[in-house]
JSON list of C-alpha atoms in Angstrom, two decimals:
[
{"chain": "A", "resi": 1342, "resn": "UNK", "atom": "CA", "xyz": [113.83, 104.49, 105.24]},
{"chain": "A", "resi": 1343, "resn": "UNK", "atom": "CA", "xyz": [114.91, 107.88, 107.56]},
{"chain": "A", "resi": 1344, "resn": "UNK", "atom": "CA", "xyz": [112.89, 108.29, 110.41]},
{"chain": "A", "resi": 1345, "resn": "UNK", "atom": "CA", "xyz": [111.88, 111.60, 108.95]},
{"chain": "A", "resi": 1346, "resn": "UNK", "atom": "CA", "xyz": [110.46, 109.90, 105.86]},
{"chain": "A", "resi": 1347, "resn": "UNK", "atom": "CA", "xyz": [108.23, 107.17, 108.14]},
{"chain": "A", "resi": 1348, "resn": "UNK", "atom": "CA", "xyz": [106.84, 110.04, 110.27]},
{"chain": "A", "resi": 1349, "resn": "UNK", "atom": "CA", "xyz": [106.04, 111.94, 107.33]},
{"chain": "A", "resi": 1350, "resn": "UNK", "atom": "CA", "xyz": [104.63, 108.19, 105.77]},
{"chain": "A", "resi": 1351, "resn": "UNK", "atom": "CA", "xyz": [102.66, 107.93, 109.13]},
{"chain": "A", "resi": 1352, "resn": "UNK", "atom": "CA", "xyz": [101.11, 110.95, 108.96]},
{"chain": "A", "resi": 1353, "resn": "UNK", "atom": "CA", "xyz": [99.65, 111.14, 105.23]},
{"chain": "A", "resi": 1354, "resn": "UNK", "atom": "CA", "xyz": [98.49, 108.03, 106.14]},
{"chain": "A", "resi": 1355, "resn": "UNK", "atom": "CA", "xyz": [96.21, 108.83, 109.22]},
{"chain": "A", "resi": 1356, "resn": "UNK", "atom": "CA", "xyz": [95.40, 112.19, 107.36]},
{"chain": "A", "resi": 1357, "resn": "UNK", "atom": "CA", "xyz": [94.06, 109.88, 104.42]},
{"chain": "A", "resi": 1358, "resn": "UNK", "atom": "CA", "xyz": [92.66, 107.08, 106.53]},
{"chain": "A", "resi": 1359, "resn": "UNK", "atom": "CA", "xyz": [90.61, 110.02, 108.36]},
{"chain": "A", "resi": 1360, "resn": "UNK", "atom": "CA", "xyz": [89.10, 111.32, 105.80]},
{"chain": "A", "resi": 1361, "resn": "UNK", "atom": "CA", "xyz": [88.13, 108.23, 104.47]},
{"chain": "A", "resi": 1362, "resn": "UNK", "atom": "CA", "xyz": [85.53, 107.98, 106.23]},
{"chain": "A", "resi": 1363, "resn": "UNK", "atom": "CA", "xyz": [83.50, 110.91, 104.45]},
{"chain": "A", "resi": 1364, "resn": "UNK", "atom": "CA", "xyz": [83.68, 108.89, 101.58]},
{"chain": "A", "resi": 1365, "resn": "UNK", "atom": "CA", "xyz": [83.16, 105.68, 103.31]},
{"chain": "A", "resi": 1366, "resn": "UNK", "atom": "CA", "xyz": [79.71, 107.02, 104.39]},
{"chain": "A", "resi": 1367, "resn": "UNK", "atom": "CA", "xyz": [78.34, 108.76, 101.34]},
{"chain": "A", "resi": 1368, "resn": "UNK", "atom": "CA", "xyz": [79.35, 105.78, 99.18]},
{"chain": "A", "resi": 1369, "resn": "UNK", "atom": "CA", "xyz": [76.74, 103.96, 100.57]},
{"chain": "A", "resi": 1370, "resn": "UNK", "atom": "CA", "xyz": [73.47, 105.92, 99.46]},
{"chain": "A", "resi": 1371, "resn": "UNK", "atom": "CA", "xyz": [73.03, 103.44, 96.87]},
{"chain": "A", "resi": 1372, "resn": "UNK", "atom": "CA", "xyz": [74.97, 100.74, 97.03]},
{"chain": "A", "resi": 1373, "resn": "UNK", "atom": "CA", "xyz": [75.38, 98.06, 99.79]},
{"chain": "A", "resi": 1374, "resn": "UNK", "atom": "CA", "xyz": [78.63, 97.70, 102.28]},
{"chain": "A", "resi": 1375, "resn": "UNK", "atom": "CA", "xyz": [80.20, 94.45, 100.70]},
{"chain": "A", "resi": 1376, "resn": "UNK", "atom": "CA", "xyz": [79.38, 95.88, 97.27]},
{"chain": "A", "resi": 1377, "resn": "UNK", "atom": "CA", "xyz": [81.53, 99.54, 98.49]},
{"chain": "A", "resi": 1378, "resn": "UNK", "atom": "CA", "xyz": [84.30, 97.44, 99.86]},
{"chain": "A", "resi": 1379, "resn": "UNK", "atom": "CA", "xyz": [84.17, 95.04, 96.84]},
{"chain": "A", "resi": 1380, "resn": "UNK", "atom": "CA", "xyz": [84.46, 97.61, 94.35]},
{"chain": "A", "resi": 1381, "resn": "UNK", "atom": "CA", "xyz": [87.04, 99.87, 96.46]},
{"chain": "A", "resi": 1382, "resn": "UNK", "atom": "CA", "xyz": [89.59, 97.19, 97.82]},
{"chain": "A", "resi": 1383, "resn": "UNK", "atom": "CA", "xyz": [89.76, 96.18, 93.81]},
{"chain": "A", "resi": 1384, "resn": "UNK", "atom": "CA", "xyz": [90.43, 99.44, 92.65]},
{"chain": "A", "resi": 1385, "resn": "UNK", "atom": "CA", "xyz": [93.15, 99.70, 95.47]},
{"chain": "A", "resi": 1386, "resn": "UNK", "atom": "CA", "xyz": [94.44, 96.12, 93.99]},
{"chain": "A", "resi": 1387, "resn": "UNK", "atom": "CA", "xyz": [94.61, 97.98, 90.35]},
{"chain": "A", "resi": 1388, "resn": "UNK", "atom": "CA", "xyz": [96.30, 101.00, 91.83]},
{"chain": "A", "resi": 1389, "resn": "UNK", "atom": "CA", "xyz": [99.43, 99.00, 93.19]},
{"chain": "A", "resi": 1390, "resn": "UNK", "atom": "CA", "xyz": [99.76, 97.00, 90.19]},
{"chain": "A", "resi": 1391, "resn": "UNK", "atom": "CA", "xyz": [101.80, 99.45, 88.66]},
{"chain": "A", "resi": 1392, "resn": "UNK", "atom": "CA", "xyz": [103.79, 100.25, 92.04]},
{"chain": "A", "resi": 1393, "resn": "UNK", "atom": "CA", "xyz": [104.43, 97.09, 92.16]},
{"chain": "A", "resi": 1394, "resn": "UNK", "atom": "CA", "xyz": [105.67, 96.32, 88.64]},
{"chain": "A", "resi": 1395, "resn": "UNK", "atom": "CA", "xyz": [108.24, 99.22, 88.75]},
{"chain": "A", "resi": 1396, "resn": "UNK", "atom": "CA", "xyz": [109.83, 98.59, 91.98]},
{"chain": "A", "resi": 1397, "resn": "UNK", "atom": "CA", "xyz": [109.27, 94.97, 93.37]},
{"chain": "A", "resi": 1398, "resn": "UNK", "atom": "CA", "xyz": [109.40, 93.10, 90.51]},
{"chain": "A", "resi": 1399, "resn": "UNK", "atom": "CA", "xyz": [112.74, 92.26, 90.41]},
{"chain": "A", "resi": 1400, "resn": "UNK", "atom": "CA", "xyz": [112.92, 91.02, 93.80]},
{"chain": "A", "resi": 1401, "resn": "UNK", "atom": "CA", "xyz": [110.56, 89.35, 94.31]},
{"chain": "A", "resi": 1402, "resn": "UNK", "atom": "CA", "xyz": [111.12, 85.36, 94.06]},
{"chain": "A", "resi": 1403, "resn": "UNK", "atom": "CA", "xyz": [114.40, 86.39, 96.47]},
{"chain": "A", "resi": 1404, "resn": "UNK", "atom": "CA", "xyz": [111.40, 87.38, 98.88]},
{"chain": "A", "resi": 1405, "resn": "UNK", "atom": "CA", "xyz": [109.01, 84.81, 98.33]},
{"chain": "A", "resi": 1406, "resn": "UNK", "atom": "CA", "xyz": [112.04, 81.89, 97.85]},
{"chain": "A", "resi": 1407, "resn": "UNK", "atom": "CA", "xyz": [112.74, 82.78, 101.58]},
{"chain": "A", "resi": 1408, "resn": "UNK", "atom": "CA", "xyz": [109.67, 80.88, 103.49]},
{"chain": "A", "resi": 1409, "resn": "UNK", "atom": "CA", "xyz": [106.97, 80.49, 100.90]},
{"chain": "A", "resi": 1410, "resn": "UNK", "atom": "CA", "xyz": [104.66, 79.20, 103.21]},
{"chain": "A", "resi": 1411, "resn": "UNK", "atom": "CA", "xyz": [105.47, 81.21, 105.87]},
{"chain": "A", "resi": 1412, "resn": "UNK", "atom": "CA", "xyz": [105.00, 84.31, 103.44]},
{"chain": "A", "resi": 1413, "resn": "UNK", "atom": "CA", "xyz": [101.55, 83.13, 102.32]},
{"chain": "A", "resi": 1414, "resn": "UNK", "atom": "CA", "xyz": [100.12, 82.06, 105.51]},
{"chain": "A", "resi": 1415, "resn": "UNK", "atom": "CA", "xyz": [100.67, 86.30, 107.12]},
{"chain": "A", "resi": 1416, "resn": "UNK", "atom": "CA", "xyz": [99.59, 87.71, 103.74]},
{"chain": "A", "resi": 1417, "resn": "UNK", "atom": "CA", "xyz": [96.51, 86.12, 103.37]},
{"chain": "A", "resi": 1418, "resn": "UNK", "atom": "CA", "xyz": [95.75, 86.13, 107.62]},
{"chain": "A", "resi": 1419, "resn": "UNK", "atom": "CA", "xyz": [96.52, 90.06, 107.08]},
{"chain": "A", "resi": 1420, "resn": "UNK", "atom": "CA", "xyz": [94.09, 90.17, 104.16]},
{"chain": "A", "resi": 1421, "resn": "UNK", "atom": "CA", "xyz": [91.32, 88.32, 106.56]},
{"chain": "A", "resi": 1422, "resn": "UNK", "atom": "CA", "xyz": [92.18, 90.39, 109.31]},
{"chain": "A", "resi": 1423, "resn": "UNK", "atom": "CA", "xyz": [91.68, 93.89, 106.89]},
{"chain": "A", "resi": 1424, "resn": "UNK", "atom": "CA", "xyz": [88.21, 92.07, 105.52]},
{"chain": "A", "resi": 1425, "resn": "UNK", "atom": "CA", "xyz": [86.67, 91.55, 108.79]},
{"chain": "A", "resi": 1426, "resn": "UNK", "atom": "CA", "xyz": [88.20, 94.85, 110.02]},
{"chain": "A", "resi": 1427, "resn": "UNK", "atom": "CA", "xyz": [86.67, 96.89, 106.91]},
{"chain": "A", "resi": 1428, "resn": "UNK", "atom": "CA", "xyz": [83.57, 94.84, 106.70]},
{"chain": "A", "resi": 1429, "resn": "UNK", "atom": "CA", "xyz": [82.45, 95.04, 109.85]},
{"chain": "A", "resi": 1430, "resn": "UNK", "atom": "CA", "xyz": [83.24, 99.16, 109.87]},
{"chain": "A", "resi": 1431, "resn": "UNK", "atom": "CA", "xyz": [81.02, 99.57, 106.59]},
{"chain": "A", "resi": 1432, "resn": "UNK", "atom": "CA", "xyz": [78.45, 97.64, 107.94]},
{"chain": "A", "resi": 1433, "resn": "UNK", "atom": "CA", "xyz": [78.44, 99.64, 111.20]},
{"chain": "A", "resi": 1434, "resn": "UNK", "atom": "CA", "xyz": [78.23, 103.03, 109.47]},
{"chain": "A", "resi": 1435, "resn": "UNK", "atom": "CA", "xyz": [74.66, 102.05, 108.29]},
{"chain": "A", "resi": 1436, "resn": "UNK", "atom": "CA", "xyz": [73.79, 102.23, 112.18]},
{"chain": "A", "resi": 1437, "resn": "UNK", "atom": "CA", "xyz": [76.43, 104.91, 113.93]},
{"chain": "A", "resi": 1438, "resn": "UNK", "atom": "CA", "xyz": [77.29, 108.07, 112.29]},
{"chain": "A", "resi": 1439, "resn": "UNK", "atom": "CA", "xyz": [81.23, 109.23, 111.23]},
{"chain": "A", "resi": 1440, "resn": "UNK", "atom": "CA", "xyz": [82.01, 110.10, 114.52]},
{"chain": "A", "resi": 1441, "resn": "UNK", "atom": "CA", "xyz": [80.95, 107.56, 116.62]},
{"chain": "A", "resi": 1442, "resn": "UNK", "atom": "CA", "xyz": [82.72, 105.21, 114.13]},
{"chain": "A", "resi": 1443, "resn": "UNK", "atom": "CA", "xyz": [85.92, 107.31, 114.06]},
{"chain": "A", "resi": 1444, "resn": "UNK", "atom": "CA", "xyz": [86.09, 107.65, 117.69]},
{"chain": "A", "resi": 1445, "resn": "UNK", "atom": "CA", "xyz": [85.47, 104.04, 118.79]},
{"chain": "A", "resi": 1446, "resn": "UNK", "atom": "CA", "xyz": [87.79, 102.75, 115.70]},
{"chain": "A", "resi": 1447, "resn": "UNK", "atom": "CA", "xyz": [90.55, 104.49, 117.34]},
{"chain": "A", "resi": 1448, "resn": "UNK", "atom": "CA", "xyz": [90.38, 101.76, 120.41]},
{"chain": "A", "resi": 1449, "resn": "UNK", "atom": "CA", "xyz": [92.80, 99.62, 118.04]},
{"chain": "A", "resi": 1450, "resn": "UNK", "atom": "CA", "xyz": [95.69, 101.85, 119.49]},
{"chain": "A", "resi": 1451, "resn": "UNK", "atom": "CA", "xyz": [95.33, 100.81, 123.49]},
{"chain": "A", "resi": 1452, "resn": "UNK", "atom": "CA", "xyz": [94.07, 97.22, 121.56]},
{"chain": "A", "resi": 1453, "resn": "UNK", "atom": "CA", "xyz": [97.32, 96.47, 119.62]},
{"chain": "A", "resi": 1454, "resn": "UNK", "atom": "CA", "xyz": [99.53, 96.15, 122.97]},
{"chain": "A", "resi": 1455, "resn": "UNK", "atom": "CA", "xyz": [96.84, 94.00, 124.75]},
{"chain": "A", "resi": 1456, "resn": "UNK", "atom": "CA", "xyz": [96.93, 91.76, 122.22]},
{"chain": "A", "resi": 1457, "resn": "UNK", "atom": "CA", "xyz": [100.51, 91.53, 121.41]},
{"chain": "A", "resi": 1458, "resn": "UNK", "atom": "CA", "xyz": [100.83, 90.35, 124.90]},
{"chain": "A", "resi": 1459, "resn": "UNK", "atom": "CA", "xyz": [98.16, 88.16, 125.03]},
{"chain": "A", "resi": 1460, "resn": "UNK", "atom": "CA", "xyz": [99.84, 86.34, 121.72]},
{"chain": "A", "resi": 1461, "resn": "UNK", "atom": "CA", "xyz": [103.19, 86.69, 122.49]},
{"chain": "A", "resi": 1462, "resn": "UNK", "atom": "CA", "xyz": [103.52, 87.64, 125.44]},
{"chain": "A", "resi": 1463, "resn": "UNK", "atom": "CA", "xyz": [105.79, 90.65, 124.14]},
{"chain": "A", "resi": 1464, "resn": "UNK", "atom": "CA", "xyz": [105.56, 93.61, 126.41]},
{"chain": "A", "resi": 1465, "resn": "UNK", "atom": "CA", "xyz": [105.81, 96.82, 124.90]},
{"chain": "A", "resi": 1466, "resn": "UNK", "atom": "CA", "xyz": [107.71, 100.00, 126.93]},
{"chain": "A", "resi": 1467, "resn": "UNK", "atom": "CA", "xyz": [106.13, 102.03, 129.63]},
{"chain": "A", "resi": 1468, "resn": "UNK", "atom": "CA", "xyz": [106.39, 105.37, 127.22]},
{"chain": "A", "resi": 1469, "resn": "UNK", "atom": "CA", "xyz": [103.80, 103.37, 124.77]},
{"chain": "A", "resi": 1470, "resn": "UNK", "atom": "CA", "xyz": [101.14, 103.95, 127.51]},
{"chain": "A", "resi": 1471, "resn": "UNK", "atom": "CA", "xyz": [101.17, 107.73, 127.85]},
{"chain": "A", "resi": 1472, "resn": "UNK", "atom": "CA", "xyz": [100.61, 107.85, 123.87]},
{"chain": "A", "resi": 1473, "resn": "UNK", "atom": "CA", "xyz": [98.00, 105.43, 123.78]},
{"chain": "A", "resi": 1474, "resn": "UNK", "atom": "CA", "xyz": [95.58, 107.51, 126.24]},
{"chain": "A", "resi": 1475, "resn": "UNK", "atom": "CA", "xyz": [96.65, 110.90, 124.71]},
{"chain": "A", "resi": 1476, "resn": "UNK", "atom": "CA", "xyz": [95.86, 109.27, 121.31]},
{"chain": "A", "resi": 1477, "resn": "UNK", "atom": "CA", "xyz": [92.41, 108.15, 122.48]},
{"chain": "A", "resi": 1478, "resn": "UNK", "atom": "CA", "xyz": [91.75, 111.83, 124.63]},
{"chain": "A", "resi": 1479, "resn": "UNK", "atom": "CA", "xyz": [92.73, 113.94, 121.29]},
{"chain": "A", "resi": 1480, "resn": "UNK", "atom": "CA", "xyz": [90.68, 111.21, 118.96]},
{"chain": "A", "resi": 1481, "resn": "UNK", "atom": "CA", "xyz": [87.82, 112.05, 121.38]},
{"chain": "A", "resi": 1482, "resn": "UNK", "atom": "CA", "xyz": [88.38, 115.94, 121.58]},
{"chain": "A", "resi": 1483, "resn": "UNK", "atom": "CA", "xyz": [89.14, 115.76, 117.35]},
{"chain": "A", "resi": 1484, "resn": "UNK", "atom": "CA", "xyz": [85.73, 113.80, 116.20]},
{"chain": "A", "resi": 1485, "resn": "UNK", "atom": "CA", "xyz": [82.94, 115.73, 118.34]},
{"chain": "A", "resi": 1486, "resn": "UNK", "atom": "CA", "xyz": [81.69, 112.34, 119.96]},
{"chain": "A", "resi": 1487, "resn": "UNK", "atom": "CA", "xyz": [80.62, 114.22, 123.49]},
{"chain": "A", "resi": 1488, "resn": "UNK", "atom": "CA", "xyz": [77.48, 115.54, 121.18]},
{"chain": "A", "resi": 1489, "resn": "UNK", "atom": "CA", "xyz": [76.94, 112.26, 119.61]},
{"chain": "A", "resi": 1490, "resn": "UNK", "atom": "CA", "xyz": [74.65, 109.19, 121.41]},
{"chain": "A", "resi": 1491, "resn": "UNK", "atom": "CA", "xyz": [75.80, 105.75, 121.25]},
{"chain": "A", "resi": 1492, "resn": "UNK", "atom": "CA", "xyz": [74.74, 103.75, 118.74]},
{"chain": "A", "resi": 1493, "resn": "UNK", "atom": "CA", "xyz": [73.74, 100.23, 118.15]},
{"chain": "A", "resi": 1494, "resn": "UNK", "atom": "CA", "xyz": [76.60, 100.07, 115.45]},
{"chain": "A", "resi": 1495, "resn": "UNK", "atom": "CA", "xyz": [79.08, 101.40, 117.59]},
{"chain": "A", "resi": 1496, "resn": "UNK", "atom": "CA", "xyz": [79.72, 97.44, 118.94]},
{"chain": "A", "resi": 1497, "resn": "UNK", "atom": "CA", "xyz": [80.92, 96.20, 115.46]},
{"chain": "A", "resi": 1498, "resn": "UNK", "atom": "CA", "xyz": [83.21, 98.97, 115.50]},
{"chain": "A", "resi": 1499, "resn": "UNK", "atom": "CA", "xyz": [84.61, 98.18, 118.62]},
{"chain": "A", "resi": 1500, "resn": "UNK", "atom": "CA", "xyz": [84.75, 94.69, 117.29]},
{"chain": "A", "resi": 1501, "resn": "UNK", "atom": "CA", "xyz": [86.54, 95.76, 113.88]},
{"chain": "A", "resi": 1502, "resn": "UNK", "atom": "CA", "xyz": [88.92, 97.71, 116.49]},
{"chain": "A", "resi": 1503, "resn": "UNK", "atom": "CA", "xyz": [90.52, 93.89, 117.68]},
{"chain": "A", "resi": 1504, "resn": "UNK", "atom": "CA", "xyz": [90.50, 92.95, 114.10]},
{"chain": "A", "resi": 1505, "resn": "UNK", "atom": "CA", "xyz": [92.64, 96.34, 113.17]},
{"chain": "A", "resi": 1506, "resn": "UNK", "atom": "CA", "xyz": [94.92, 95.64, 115.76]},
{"chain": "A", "resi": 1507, "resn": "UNK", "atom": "CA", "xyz": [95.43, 92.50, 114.48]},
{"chain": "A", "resi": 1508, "resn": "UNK", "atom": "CA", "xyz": [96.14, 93.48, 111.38]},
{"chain": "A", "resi": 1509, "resn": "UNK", "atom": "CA", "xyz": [98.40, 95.83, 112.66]},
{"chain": "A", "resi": 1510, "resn": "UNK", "atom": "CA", "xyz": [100.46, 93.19, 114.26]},
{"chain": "A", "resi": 1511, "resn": "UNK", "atom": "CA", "xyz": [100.79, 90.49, 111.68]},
{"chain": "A", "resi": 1512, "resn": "UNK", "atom": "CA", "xyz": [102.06, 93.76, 109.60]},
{"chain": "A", "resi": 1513, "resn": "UNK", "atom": "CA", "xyz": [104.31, 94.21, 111.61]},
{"chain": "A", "resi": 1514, "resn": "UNK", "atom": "CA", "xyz": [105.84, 90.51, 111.38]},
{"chain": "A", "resi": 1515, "resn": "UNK", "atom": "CA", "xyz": [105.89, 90.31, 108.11]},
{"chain": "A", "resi": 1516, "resn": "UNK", "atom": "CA", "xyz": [107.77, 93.06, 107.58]},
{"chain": "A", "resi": 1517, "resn": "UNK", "atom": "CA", "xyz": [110.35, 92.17, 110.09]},
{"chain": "A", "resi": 1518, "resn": "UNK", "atom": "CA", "xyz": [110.99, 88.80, 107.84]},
{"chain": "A", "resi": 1519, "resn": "UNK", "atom": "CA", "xyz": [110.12, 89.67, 104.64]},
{"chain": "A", "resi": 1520, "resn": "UNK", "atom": "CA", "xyz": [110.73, 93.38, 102.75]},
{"chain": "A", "resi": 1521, "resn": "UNK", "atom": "CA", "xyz": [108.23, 93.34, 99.55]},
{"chain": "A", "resi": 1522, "resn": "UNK", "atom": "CA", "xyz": [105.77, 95.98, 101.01]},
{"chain": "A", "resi": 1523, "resn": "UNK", "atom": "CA", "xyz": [103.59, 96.63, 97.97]},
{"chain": "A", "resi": 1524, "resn": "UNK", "atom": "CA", "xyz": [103.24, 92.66, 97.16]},
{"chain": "A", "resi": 1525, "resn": "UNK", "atom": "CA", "xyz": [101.78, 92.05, 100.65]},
{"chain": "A", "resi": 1526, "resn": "UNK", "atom": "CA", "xyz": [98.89, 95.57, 100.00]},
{"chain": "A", "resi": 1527, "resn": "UNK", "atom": "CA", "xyz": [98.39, 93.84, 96.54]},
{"chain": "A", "resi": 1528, "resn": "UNK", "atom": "CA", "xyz": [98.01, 90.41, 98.51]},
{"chain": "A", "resi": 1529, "resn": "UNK", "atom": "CA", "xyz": [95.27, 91.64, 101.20]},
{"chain": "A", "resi": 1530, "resn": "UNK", "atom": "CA", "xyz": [93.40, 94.35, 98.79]},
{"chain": "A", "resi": 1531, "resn": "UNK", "atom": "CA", "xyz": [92.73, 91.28, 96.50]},
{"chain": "A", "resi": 1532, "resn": "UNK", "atom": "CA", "xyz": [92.00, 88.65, 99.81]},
{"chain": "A", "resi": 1533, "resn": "UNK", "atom": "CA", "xyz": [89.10, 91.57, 100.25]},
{"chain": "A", "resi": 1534, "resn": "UNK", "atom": "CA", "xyz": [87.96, 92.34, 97.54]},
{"chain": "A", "resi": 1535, "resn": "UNK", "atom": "CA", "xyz": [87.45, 88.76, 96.74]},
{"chain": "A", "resi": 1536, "resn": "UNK", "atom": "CA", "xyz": [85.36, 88.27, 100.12]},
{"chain": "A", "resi": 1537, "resn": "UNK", "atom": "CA", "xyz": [83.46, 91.57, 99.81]},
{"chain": "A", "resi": 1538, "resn": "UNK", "atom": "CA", "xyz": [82.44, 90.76, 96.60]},
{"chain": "A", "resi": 1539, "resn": "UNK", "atom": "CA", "xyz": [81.08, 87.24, 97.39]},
{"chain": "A", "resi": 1540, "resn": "UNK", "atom": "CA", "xyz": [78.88, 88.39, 99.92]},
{"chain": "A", "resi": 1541, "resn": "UNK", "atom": "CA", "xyz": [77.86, 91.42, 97.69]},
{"chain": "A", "resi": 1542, "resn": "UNK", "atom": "CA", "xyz": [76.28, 89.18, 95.29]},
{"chain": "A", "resi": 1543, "resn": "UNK", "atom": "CA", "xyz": [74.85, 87.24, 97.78]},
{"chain": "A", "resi": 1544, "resn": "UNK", "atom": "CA", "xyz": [73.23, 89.73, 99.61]},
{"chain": "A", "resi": 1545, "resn": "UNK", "atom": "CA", "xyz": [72.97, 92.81, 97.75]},
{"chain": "A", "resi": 1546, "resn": "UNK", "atom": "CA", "xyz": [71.89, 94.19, 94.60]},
{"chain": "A", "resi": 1547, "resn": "UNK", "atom": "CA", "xyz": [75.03, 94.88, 92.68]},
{"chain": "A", "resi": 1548, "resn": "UNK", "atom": "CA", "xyz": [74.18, 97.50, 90.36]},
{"chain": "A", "resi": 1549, "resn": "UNK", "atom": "CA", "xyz": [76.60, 99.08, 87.63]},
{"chain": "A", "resi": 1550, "resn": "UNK", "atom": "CA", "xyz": [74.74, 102.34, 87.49]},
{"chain": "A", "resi": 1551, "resn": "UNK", "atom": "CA", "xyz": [74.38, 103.13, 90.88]},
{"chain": "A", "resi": 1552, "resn": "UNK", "atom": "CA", "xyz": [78.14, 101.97, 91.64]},
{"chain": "A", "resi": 1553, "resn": "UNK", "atom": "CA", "xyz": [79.26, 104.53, 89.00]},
{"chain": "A", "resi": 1554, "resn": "UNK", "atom": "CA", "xyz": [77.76, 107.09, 90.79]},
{"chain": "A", "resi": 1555, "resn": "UNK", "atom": "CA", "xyz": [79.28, 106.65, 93.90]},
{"chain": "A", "resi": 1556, "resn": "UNK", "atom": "CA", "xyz": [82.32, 106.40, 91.66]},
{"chain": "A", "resi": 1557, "resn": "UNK", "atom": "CA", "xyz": [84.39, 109.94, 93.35]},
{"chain": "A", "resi": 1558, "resn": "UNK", "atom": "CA", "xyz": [84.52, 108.11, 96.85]},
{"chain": "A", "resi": 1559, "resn": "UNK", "atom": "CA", "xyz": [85.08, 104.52, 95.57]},
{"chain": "A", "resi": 1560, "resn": "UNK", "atom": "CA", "xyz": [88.35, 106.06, 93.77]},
{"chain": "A", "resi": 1561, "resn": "UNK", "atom": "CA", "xyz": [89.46, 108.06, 97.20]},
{"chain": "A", "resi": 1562, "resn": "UNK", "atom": "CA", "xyz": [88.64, 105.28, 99.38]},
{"chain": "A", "resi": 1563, "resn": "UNK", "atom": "CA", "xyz": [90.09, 102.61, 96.78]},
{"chain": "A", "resi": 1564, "resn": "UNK", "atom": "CA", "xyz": [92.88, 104.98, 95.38]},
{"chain": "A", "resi": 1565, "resn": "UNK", "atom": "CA", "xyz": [94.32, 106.42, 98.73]},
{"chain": "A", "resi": 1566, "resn": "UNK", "atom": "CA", "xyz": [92.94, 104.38, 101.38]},
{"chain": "A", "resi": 1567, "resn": "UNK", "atom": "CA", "xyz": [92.93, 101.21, 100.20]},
{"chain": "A", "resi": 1568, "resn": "UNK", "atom": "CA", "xyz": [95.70, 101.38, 98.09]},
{"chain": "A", "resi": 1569, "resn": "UNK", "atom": "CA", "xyz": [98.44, 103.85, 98.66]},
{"chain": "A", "resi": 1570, "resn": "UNK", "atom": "CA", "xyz": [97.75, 104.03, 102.31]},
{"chain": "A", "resi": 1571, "resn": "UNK", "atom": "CA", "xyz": [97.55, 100.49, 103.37]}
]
């Protein structure tokens, strides 16, 4: 891939991820967080079914046949890792509003570093830093949060921020030893799913009806978000 094409990948990406979180909020007016994330991470699953199919079929036991249980053990930590992440945001945005949950999200950026070293003691270059801190000053400028008040769910977003970075990382290992990119988003979208929709029936009301008419930001959240973008 050019590096054209990945900054251009990178940037539909945040754009969608962004934006998400309109949809991620008004999804919610009557239907529980698990049951959302249940519902969205599957449709994300059934949107890169057919990705999949068309251009990683063919190689994928020469993937897999490389370190099967190396393979499974990333995919399925990255699929914990985006649960716990995801939960943890949809649960918070029933006690912070968008921006506070935009703004303190974006602490996975100065995060990922920290805890790269911390695991693996990998250091990353001095130009990293100046990006980091001009990523966090224009995420604070871009979501308004100097006329919001902190919020009581503004701590499990700061804790879904450690489990994005780690997501972030094992993502980035994988894909240095393995190169089947849509099998690994069909791997964690169904690890979530899965999760979500476990403690949705456990704890929620899971309702046809009332998921049907949240049904225009389950597909953009599912669709784009958790599907195309991951």
């Amino acid at each position: 891939m050019s590096k054209r094409l990945s900054l251009i990948s990178a940037f539909v990406c945040c754009l969608i991820w962004g934006t998400t979180f309109i949809a991620q909020d008004t999804g919610m007016d009557e239907i529980g967080p698990f049951t959302f994330n249940g519902v969205r991470f599957f449709v994300g699953f059934l949107a890169l079914v057919p990705f999949f199919l068309i251009i990683e079929k063919n190689k994928f036991f020469n993937e897999f046949n490389k370190d099967k249980r190396n393979f499974l053990y990333l995919s399925i930590s990255i699929g914990i890792f985006l649960f716990l992440a995801s939960a943890l945001q949809q649960v918070a945005l029933l006690y912070t509003d968008v921006a506070n949950a935009a703004f303190f999200t974006i602490f996975y950026v100065p995060l990922v570093p920290f805890v790269l070293y911390i695991l693996y003691r990998k250091k990353v270059h001095w130009s990293v830093w100046p990006s980091v801190l001009l990523c966090v000053v224009g995420g604070y400028l871009l979501t308004n949060f100097y006329d919001a008040s902190v919020r009581k769910g503004d701590i499990l977003v700061l804790i879904c921020a450690l489990f994005w970075s780690l997501h972030i990382i094992f993502i980035g290992i994988i894909v240095q030893e393995f190169n089947p990119p849509i099998l690994i988003g069909l791997i964690q979208t169904f690890v979530v799913s899965i999760f979500s929709f476990f403690l949705a029936i456990t704890y929620e009301e899971f309702i046809l009806v009332n998921i049907l008419s949240h049904k225009i930001q389950i597909l953009y959240a599912g669709v784009l978000s958790g599907g195309i973008a991951l």
